PDB file of C-alpha atoms in Angstrom:
ATOM      1  CA  MET A   1      69.433  23.611 100.391  1.00 41.00           C
ATOM      2  CA  LYS A   2      68.209  22.036  96.993  1.00 44.00           C
ATOM      3  CA  VAL A   3      70.355  22.386  93.942  1.00 47.00           C
ATOM      4  CA  PRO A   4      68.552  23.087  90.792  1.00 46.00           C
ATOM      5  CA  GLY A   5      69.904  20.919  87.598  1.00 48.00           C
ATOM      6  CA  ALA A   6      69.276  18.476  85.000  1.00 43.00           C
ATOM      7  CA  LYS A   7      68.395  14.695  86.130  1.00 42.00           C
ATOM      8  CA  ASN A   8      71.934  13.531  84.951  1.00 58.00           C
ATOM      9  CA  ARG A   9      73.893  15.053  88.118  1.00 84.00           C
ATOM     10  CA  THR A  10      76.189  12.248  88.973  1.00 92.00           C
ATOM     11  CA  GLY A  11      79.387  14.178  88.763  1.00 89.00           C
ATOM     12  CA  ASP A  12      77.952  17.275  90.433  1.00 91.00           C
ATOM     13  CA  ILE A  13      76.740  14.955  93.436  1.00 94.00           C
ATOM     14  CA  ARG A  14      80.124  13.180  93.453  1.00 91.00           C
ATOM     15  CA  ASP A  15      82.049  16.525  93.663  1.00 87.00           C
ATOM     16  CA  SER A  16      79.796  17.918  96.117  1.00 90.00           C
ATOM     17  CA  LEU A  17      79.359  14.964  98.732  1.00 92.00           C
ATOM     18  CA  GLU A  18      83.514  14.599  98.267  1.00 85.00           C
ATOM     19  CA  GLN A  19      84.365  18.307  99.061  1.00 78.00           C
ATOM     20  CA  GLU A  20      81.839  18.043 102.230  1.00 85.00           C
ATOM     21  CA  ILE A  21      83.648  14.892 103.420  1.00 82.00           C
ATOM     22  CA  LEU A  22      87.165  16.126 102.867  1.00 71.00           C
ATOM     23  CA  THR A  23      86.323  19.473 104.618  1.00 69.00           C
ATOM     24  CA  GLY A  24      84.825  17.578 107.464  1.00 71.00           C
ATOM     25  CA  GLU A  25      81.331  18.667 106.862  1.00 82.00           C
ATOM     26  CA  ARG A  26      80.282  15.021 106.932  1.00 87.00           C
ATOM     27  CA  LEU A  27      82.062  13.067 109.583  1.00 82.00           C
ATOM     28  CA  PRO A  28      83.490   9.678 109.227  1.00 83.00           C
ATOM     29  CA  GLY A  29      80.857   7.166 110.211  1.00 89.00           C
ATOM     30  CA  GLN A  30      78.134   9.436 109.047  1.00 93.00           C
ATOM     31  CA  ARG A  31      75.354   7.866 107.047  1.00 95.00           C
ATOM     32  CA  LEU A  32      74.862   9.126 103.675  1.00 96.00           C
ATOM     33  CA  ASP A  33      70.974   9.119 102.999  1.00 95.00           C
ATOM     34  CA  GLU A  34      70.246   8.852  99.528  1.00 95.00           C
ATOM     35  CA  GLN A  35      66.666   9.974  99.570  1.00 95.00           C
ATOM     36  CA  ALA A  36      67.735  13.488 101.384  1.00 96.00           C
ATOM     37  CA  ILE A  37      70.845  13.646  98.662  1.00 96.00           C
ATOM     38  CA  ALA A  38      68.125  13.154  95.793  1.00 95.00           C
ATOM     39  CA  ARG A  39      65.843  15.826  97.063  1.00 94.00           C
ATOM     40  CA  ARG A  40      68.803  18.018  97.513  1.00 94.00           C
ATOM     41  CA  PHE A  41      69.796  17.880  93.967  1.00 93.00           C
ATOM     42  CA  ASP A  42      66.350  17.329  92.631  1.00 92.00           C
ATOM     43  CA  VAL A  43      67.171  14.009  91.035  1.00 93.00           C
ATOM     44  CA  SER A  44      65.977  10.325  91.154  1.00 93.00           C
ATOM     45  CA  ARG A  45      68.022   8.202  93.128  1.00 93.00           C
ATOM     46  CA  THR A  46      70.019   6.661  90.414  1.00 94.00           C
ATOM     47  CA  PRO A  47      72.551   9.218  89.689  1.00 94.00           C
ATOM     48  CA  VAL A  48      72.724   9.540  93.644  1.00 96.00           C
ATOM     49  CA  ARG A  49      73.664   5.753  93.771  1.00 95.00           C
ATOM     50  CA  GLU A  50      75.947   6.122  91.100  1.00 95.00           C
ATOM     51  CA  ALA A  51      78.128   8.960  92.616  1.00 94.00           C
ATOM     52  CA  LEU A  52      78.076   6.999  95.866  1.00 96.00           C
ATOM     53  CA  GLN A  53      79.617   3.978  94.127  1.00 94.00           C
ATOM     54  CA  GLN A  54      82.284   6.317  92.549  1.00 91.00           C
ATOM     55  CA  LEU A  55      82.738   7.648  96.096  1.00 91.00           C
ATOM     56  CA  VAL A  56      83.375   3.897  97.200  1.00 91.00           C
ATOM     57  CA  ALA A  57      85.985   3.639  94.634  1.00 85.00           C
ATOM     58  CA  THR A  58      88.024   6.367  96.018  1.00 79.00           C
ATOM     59  CA  GLY A  59      88.033   4.891  99.603  1.00 80.00           C
ATOM     60  CA  LEU A  60      85.605   7.789 100.890  1.00 85.00           C
ATOM     61  CA  VAL A  61      82.570   6.011 101.455  1.00 93.00           C
ATOM     62  CA  GLU A  62      81.669   2.547 102.225  1.00 94.00           C
ATOM     63  CA  LEU A  63      78.844   0.308 101.473  1.00 94.00           C
ATOM     64  CA  GLN A  64      77.259  -1.452 104.493  1.00 94.00           C
ATOM     65  CA  PRO A  65      74.846  -4.454 103.553  1.00 93.00           C
ATOM     66  CA  TYR A  66      71.104  -3.809 104.764  1.00 91.00           C
ATOM     67  CA  ARG A  67      72.186  -0.302 105.955  1.00 94.00           C
ATOM     68  CA  GLY A  68      73.385   1.859 103.174  1.00 95.00           C
ATOM     69  CA  ALA A  69      76.259   4.234 102.405  1.00 96.00           C
ATOM     70  CA  PHE A  70      78.652   5.766 105.079  1.00 96.00           C
ATOM     71  CA  VAL A  71      81.463   7.835 105.349  1.00 92.00           C
ATOM     72  CA  LYS A  72      84.308   5.769 105.618  1.00 88.00           C
ATOM     73  CA  GLU A  73      86.047   5.550 109.012  1.00 82.00           C
ATOM     74  CA  ILE A  74      90.023   5.111 109.070  1.00 77.00           C
ATOM     75  CA  SER A  75      91.142   2.815 111.614  1.00 79.00           C
ATOM     76  CA  LEU A  76      94.276   3.828 113.696  1.00 79.00           C
ATOM     77  CA  SER A  77      96.642   1.605 112.107  1.00 84.00           C
ATOM     78  CA  GLU A  78      95.575   3.155 108.687  1.00 84.00           C
ATOM     79  CA  LEU A  79      95.674   6.658 110.119  1.00 82.00           C
ATOM     80  CA  VAL A  80      99.091   6.122 111.250  1.00 83.00           C
ATOM     81  CA  GLN A  81     100.385   4.650 107.967  1.00 89.00           C
ATOM     82  CA  MET A  82      98.675   7.821 106.016  1.00 88.00           C
ATOM     83  CA  LEU A  83     100.521  10.034 108.255  1.00 87.00           C
ATOM     84  CA  GLU A  84     103.803   8.288 107.468  1.00 90.00           C
ATOM     85  CA  VAL A  85     103.282   8.590 103.870  1.00 94.00           C
ATOM     86  CA  MET A  86     102.216  12.456 104.311  1.00 94.00           C
ATOM     87  CA  ALA A  87     105.565  12.980 106.205  1.00 94.00           C
ATOM     88  CA  GLU A  88     107.602  11.576 103.543  1.00 96.00           C
ATOM     89  CA  LEU A  89     105.695  13.955 101.047  1.00 97.00           C
ATOM     90  CA  GLU A  90     105.966  16.950 102.995  1.00 96.00           C
ATOM     91  CA  GLY A  91     109.633  16.143 103.947  1.00 97.00           C
ATOM     92  CA  MET A  92     110.540  16.093 100.175  1.00 98.00           C
ATOM     93  CA  ALA A  93     108.436  19.220  99.243  1.00 98.00           C
ATOM     94  CA  GLY A  94     110.512  21.023 101.815  1.00 98.00           C
ATOM     95  CA  ARG A  95     113.717  19.637 100.750  1.00 98.00           C
ATOM     96  CA  LEU A  96     112.844  21.018  97.231  1.00 98.00           C
ATOM     97  CA  ALA A  97     111.562  24.358  98.296  1.00 98.00           C
ATOM     98  CA  ALA A  98     114.746  24.798 100.151  1.00 98.00           C
ATOM     99  CA  ASN A  99     116.602  24.670  96.519  1.00 97.00           C
ATOM    100  CA  ARG A 100     113.978  25.820  94.083  1.00 97.00           C
ATOM    101  CA  ALA A 101     111.263  28.405  95.972  1.00 97.00           C
ATOM    102  CA  ASP A 102     111.770  31.925  94.407  1.00 97.00           C
ATOM    103  CA  ASP A 103     111.402  35.289  95.949  1.00 97.00           C
ATOM    104  CA  THR A 104     107.406  35.066  95.403  1.00 97.00           C
ATOM    105  CA  SER A 105     107.093  31.595  97.060  1.00 97.00           C
ATOM    106  CA  LEU A 106     109.533  32.775 100.046  1.00 98.00           C
ATOM    107  CA  ALA A 107     107.489  35.825 100.543  1.00 98.00           C
ATOM    108  CA  ARG A 108     104.275  33.805 100.708  1.00 98.00           C
ATOM    109  CA  LEU A 109     105.624  31.159 103.140  1.00 98.00           C
ATOM    110  CA  LYS A 110     106.744  34.126 105.440  1.00 98.00           C
ATOM    111  CA  ALA A 111     103.408  35.663 105.256  1.00 98.00           C
ATOM    112  CA  SER A 112     101.715  32.373 106.086  1.00 98.00           C
ATOM    113  CA  LEU A 113     103.995  32.052 109.131  1.00 98.00           C
ATOM    114  CA  LEU A 114     102.819  35.348 110.497  1.00 98.00           C
ATOM    115  CA  ALA A 115      99.404  34.479 109.883  1.00 97.00           C
ATOM    116  CA  CYS A 116      99.959  31.212 111.932  1.00 97.00           C
ATOM    117  CA  GLU A 117     101.205  33.209 114.789  1.00 97.00           C
ATOM    118  CA  GLU A 118      98.253  35.529 114.760  1.00 96.00           C
ATOM    119  CA  ALA A 119      96.106  32.411 114.638  1.00 96.00           C
ATOM    120  CA  ALA A 120      98.061  30.917 117.449  1.00 96.00           C
ATOM    121  CA  ARG A 121      97.457  33.893 119.730  1.00 94.00           C
ATOM    122  CA  SER A 122      93.725  33.296 119.572  1.00 91.00           C
ATOM    123  CA  GLY A 123      94.074  29.865 120.962  1.00 86.00           C
ATOM    124  CA  ASN A 124      91.464  28.766 118.792  1.00 87.00           C
ATOM    125  CA  PRO A 125      92.564  25.182 117.284  1.00 87.00           C
ATOM    126  CA  ASP A 126      90.028  25.683 114.293  1.00 84.00           C
ATOM    127  CA  THR A 127      91.371  29.278 113.350  1.00 91.00           C
ATOM    128  CA  TYR A 128      94.913  28.119 113.551  1.00 93.00           C
ATOM    129  CA  TYR A 129      94.181  25.023 111.418  1.00 89.00           C
ATOM    130  CA  ALA A 130      93.005  27.258 108.491  1.00 89.00           C
ATOM    131  CA  GLU A 131      96.395  29.172 108.751  1.00 95.00           C
ATOM    132  CA  ASN A 132      98.114  26.111 109.012  1.00 94.00           C
ATOM    133  CA  SER A 133      96.807  24.700 105.709  1.00 92.00           C
ATOM    134  CA  VAL A 134      97.516  27.760 104.025  1.00 96.00           C
ATOM    135  CA  PHE A 135     101.485  27.297 105.443  1.00 97.00           C
ATOM    136  CA  HIS A 136     101.542  23.803 104.068  1.00 97.00           C
ATOM    137  CA  GLU A 137     100.066  24.619 100.694  1.00 96.00           C
ATOM    138  CA  ALA A 138     102.622  27.339 100.472  1.00 98.00           C
ATOM    139  CA  ILE A 139     105.409  24.914 100.774  1.00 98.00           C
ATOM    140  CA  TYR A 140     104.114  22.384  98.229  1.00 97.00           C
ATOM    141  CA  ASP A 141     103.553  25.229  95.820  1.00 96.00           C
ATOM    142  CA  GLY A 142     107.265  26.432  96.178  1.00 97.00           C
ATOM    143  CA  CYS A 143     108.657  22.939  95.683  1.00 97.00           C
ATOM    144  CA  GLY A 144     108.797  23.215  91.886  1.00 97.00           C
ATOM    145  CA  ASN A 145     107.194  19.685  91.511  1.00 98.00           C
ATOM    146  CA  ASP A 146     103.376  20.012  90.477  1.00 97.00           C
ATOM    147  CA  PHE A 147     102.919  16.165  90.748  1.00 98.00           C
ATOM    148  CA  LEU A 148     104.552  16.040  94.081  1.00 98.00           C
ATOM    149  CA  ALA A 149     102.481  19.074  95.076  1.00 97.00           C
ATOM    150  CA  ALA A 150      99.330  17.663  93.929  1.00 96.00           C
ATOM    151  CA  GLU A 151      99.721  14.282  95.595  1.00 95.00           C
ATOM    152  CA  ALA A 152     100.582  16.090  98.975  1.00 95.00           C
ATOM    153  CA  LYS A 153      97.636  18.372  98.696  1.00 92.00           C
ATOM    154  CA  ARG A 154      95.188  15.212  97.951  1.00 88.00           C
ATOM    155  CA  LEU A 155      96.451  13.259 100.809  1.00 90.00           C
ATOM    156  CA  HIS A 156      96.443  16.563 103.017  1.00 89.00           C
ATOM    157  CA  GLN A 157      92.609  16.789 102.195  1.00 80.00           C
ATOM    158  CA  ARG A 158      92.152  13.323 103.111  1.00 79.00           C
ATOM    159  CA  LEU A 159      93.745  13.632 106.577  1.00 82.00           C
ATOM    160  CA  LYS A 160      92.131  17.193 107.110  1.00 77.00           C
ATOM    161  CA  ALA A 161      89.642  15.907 109.802  1.00 70.00           C
ATOM    162  CA  TYR A 162      92.490  14.066 111.746  1.00 75.00           C
ATOM    163  CA  ARG A 163      95.229  16.641 111.297  1.00 76.00           C
ATOM    164  CA  ARG A 164      92.518  19.418 112.811  1.00 75.00           C
ATOM    165  CA  LEU A 165      91.952  16.975 115.722  1.00 73.00           C
ATOM    166  CA  GLN A 166      95.612  16.623 116.389  1.00 77.00           C
ATOM    167  CA  LEU A 167      95.523  20.431 117.046  1.00 80.00           C
ATOM    168  CA  ARG A 168      93.238  19.708 120.377  1.00 77.00           C
ATOM    169  CA  VAL A 169      96.200  17.846 121.958  1.00 78.00           C
ATOM    170  CA  PRO A 170      97.473  20.087 124.616  1.00 78.00           C
ATOM    171  CA  LYS A 171     100.048  22.617 124.116  1.00 86.00           C
ATOM    172  CA  ARG A 172     100.209  21.326 120.290  1.00 88.00           C
ATOM    173  CA  ILE A 173      99.414  24.678 118.798  1.00 92.00           C
ATOM    174  CA  GLY A 174     102.530  26.257 120.182  1.00 94.00           C
ATOM    175  CA  GLN A 175     104.473  23.191 119.297  1.00 92.00           C
ATOM    176  CA  SER A 176     103.304  23.565 115.825  1.00 93.00           C
ATOM    177  CA  LEU A 177     104.081  27.083 115.716  1.00 96.00           C
ATOM    178  CA  GLU A 178     107.605  26.712 116.881  1.00 96.00           C
ATOM    179  CA  GLU A 179     108.065  23.841 114.249  1.00 95.00           C
ATOM    180  CA  HIS A 180     106.659  26.263 111.452  1.00 97.00           C
ATOM    181  CA  ARG A 181     109.386  28.837 112.359  1.00 98.00           C
ATOM    182  CA  ARG A 182     112.422  26.197 112.145  1.00 98.00           C
ATOM    183  CA  ILE A 183     110.856  24.752 108.934  1.00 98.00           C
ATOM    184  CA  VAL A 184     110.845  28.458 107.364  1.00 98.00           C
ATOM    185  CA  ASP A 185     114.223  29.078 108.435  1.00 98.00           C
ATOM    186  CA  ALA A 186     115.457  26.049 106.792  1.00 98.00           C
ATOM    187  CA  ILE A 187     113.827  26.995 103.696  1.00 98.00           C
ATOM    188  CA  VAL A 188     114.625  30.489 103.354  1.00 98.00           C
ATOM    189  CA  ASN A 189     118.395  29.553 104.082  1.00 98.00           C
ATOM    190  CA  GLY A 190     118.364  27.033 101.501  1.00 98.00           C
ATOM    191  CA  LYS A 191     118.861  24.215 104.198  1.00 98.00           C
ATOM    192  CA  SER A 192     117.223  21.359 102.212  1.00 98.00           C
ATOM    193  CA  ARG A 193     118.001  18.349 104.605  1.00 98.00           C
ATOM    194  CA  VAL A 194     117.280  20.373 107.540  1.00 98.00           C
ATOM    195  CA  ALA A 195     114.222  21.747 106.039  1.00 98.00           C
ATOM    196  CA  GLU A 196     113.058  17.892 105.043  1.00 98.00           C
ATOM    197  CA  THR A 197     113.919  16.524 108.627  1.00 97.00           C
ATOM    198  CA  GLU A 198     111.864  19.183 110.208  1.00 97.00           C
ATOM    199  CA  LEU A 199     108.791  18.737 108.187  1.00 96.00           C
ATOM    200  CA  LYS A 200     109.042  14.934 108.993  1.00 95.00           C
ATOM    201  CA  LYS A 201     109.064  15.323 112.408  1.00 92.00           C
ATOM    202  CA  HIS A 202     106.363  18.061 112.336  1.00 92.00           C
ATOM    203  CA  ILE A 203     103.917  15.505 110.804  1.00 89.00           C
ATOM    204  CA  SER A 204     104.928  11.994 112.526  1.00 81.00           C
ATOM    205  CA  VAL A 205     102.836  11.331 115.432  1.00 66.00           C
ATOM    206  CA  GLN A 206     105.171   9.383 117.651  1.00 53.00           C
ATOM    207  CA  GLY A 207     105.947   8.801 121.421  1.00 49.00           C
ATOM    208  CA  GLU A 208     103.840  11.202 123.712  1.00 55.00           C
ATOM    209  CA  ARG A 209     102.293  12.820 120.935  1.00 62.00           C
ATOM    210  CA  PHE A 210     100.956   9.468 119.856  1.00 60.00           C
ATOM    211  CA  THR A 211      99.369   8.792 123.149  1.00 63.00           C
ATOM    212  CA  GLU A 212      98.115  12.201 123.434  1.00 66.00           C
ATOM    213  CA  PHE A 213      96.601  12.087 119.984  1.00 63.00           C
ATOM    214  CA  VAL A 214      95.136   8.528 120.534  1.00 65.00           C
ATOM    215  CA  ASN A 215      93.321   9.923 123.779  1.00 66.00           C
ATOM    216  CA  THR A 216      92.257  13.019 122.029  1.00 60.00           C
ATOM    217  CA  MET A 217      90.579  10.635 119.190  1.00 59.00           C
ATOM    218  CA  SER A 218      88.850   8.532 121.691  1.00 59.00           C
ATOM    219  CA  ARG A 219      87.455  11.970 123.276  1.00 57.00           C
ATOM    220  CA  SER A 220      85.964  13.171 120.204  1.00 54.00           C
ATOM    221  CA  ASP A 221      84.339   9.589 119.098  1.00 56.00           C
ATOM    222  CA  ALA A 222      82.907   9.526 122.935  1.00 51.00           C
ATOM    223  CA  ALA A 223      81.327  13.044 122.273  1.00 52.00           C
ATOM    224  CA  GLU A 224      79.826  11.994 119.032  1.00 50.00           C
TER     225      GLU A 224
END
């Protein structure tokens, strides 16, 4: 769809491409065609190139000599490191939420758990993932630390495609739901350290889960 507007649209182009990358509409390794993007936004290639350079600076895009711009692919080692950081951020958010969440935040968390249970019954990983995202945002928003919430949401978005992929591991949806229930119980009952531990385990990819996750990633790459 062509987007109307003025010639100097670098910010709009950057924001639109960033959102498409973060939501998985543009997949890792996908080429970003400057001409096609310029036609879409009804601009010259100059603001497109500027937008792509800004996305390079954020780590979402990479420029390959003589080939152009591509959505950056995350190596397995980088992914594991990012998940380790995500586990720490979520653990901290859970610990703080157990101490600080008010009645409104707790009600939102409980409602999101019910939505996850309903989505799990559908057996659809994408349906469950949508509610899973709402669940985790409820924890971030209930932690009482806006900076932590913003950082957790930012990394959550960056990992969105890969966290969604985790749910394709056999039986992972059911396991995830059970973990959600333990997390909610800990937060609602003010068990801050338990909440922290449960969230760290929930995010970490270790042991058999790690092997299954790697195999799922391999199958996904082969299918593309």
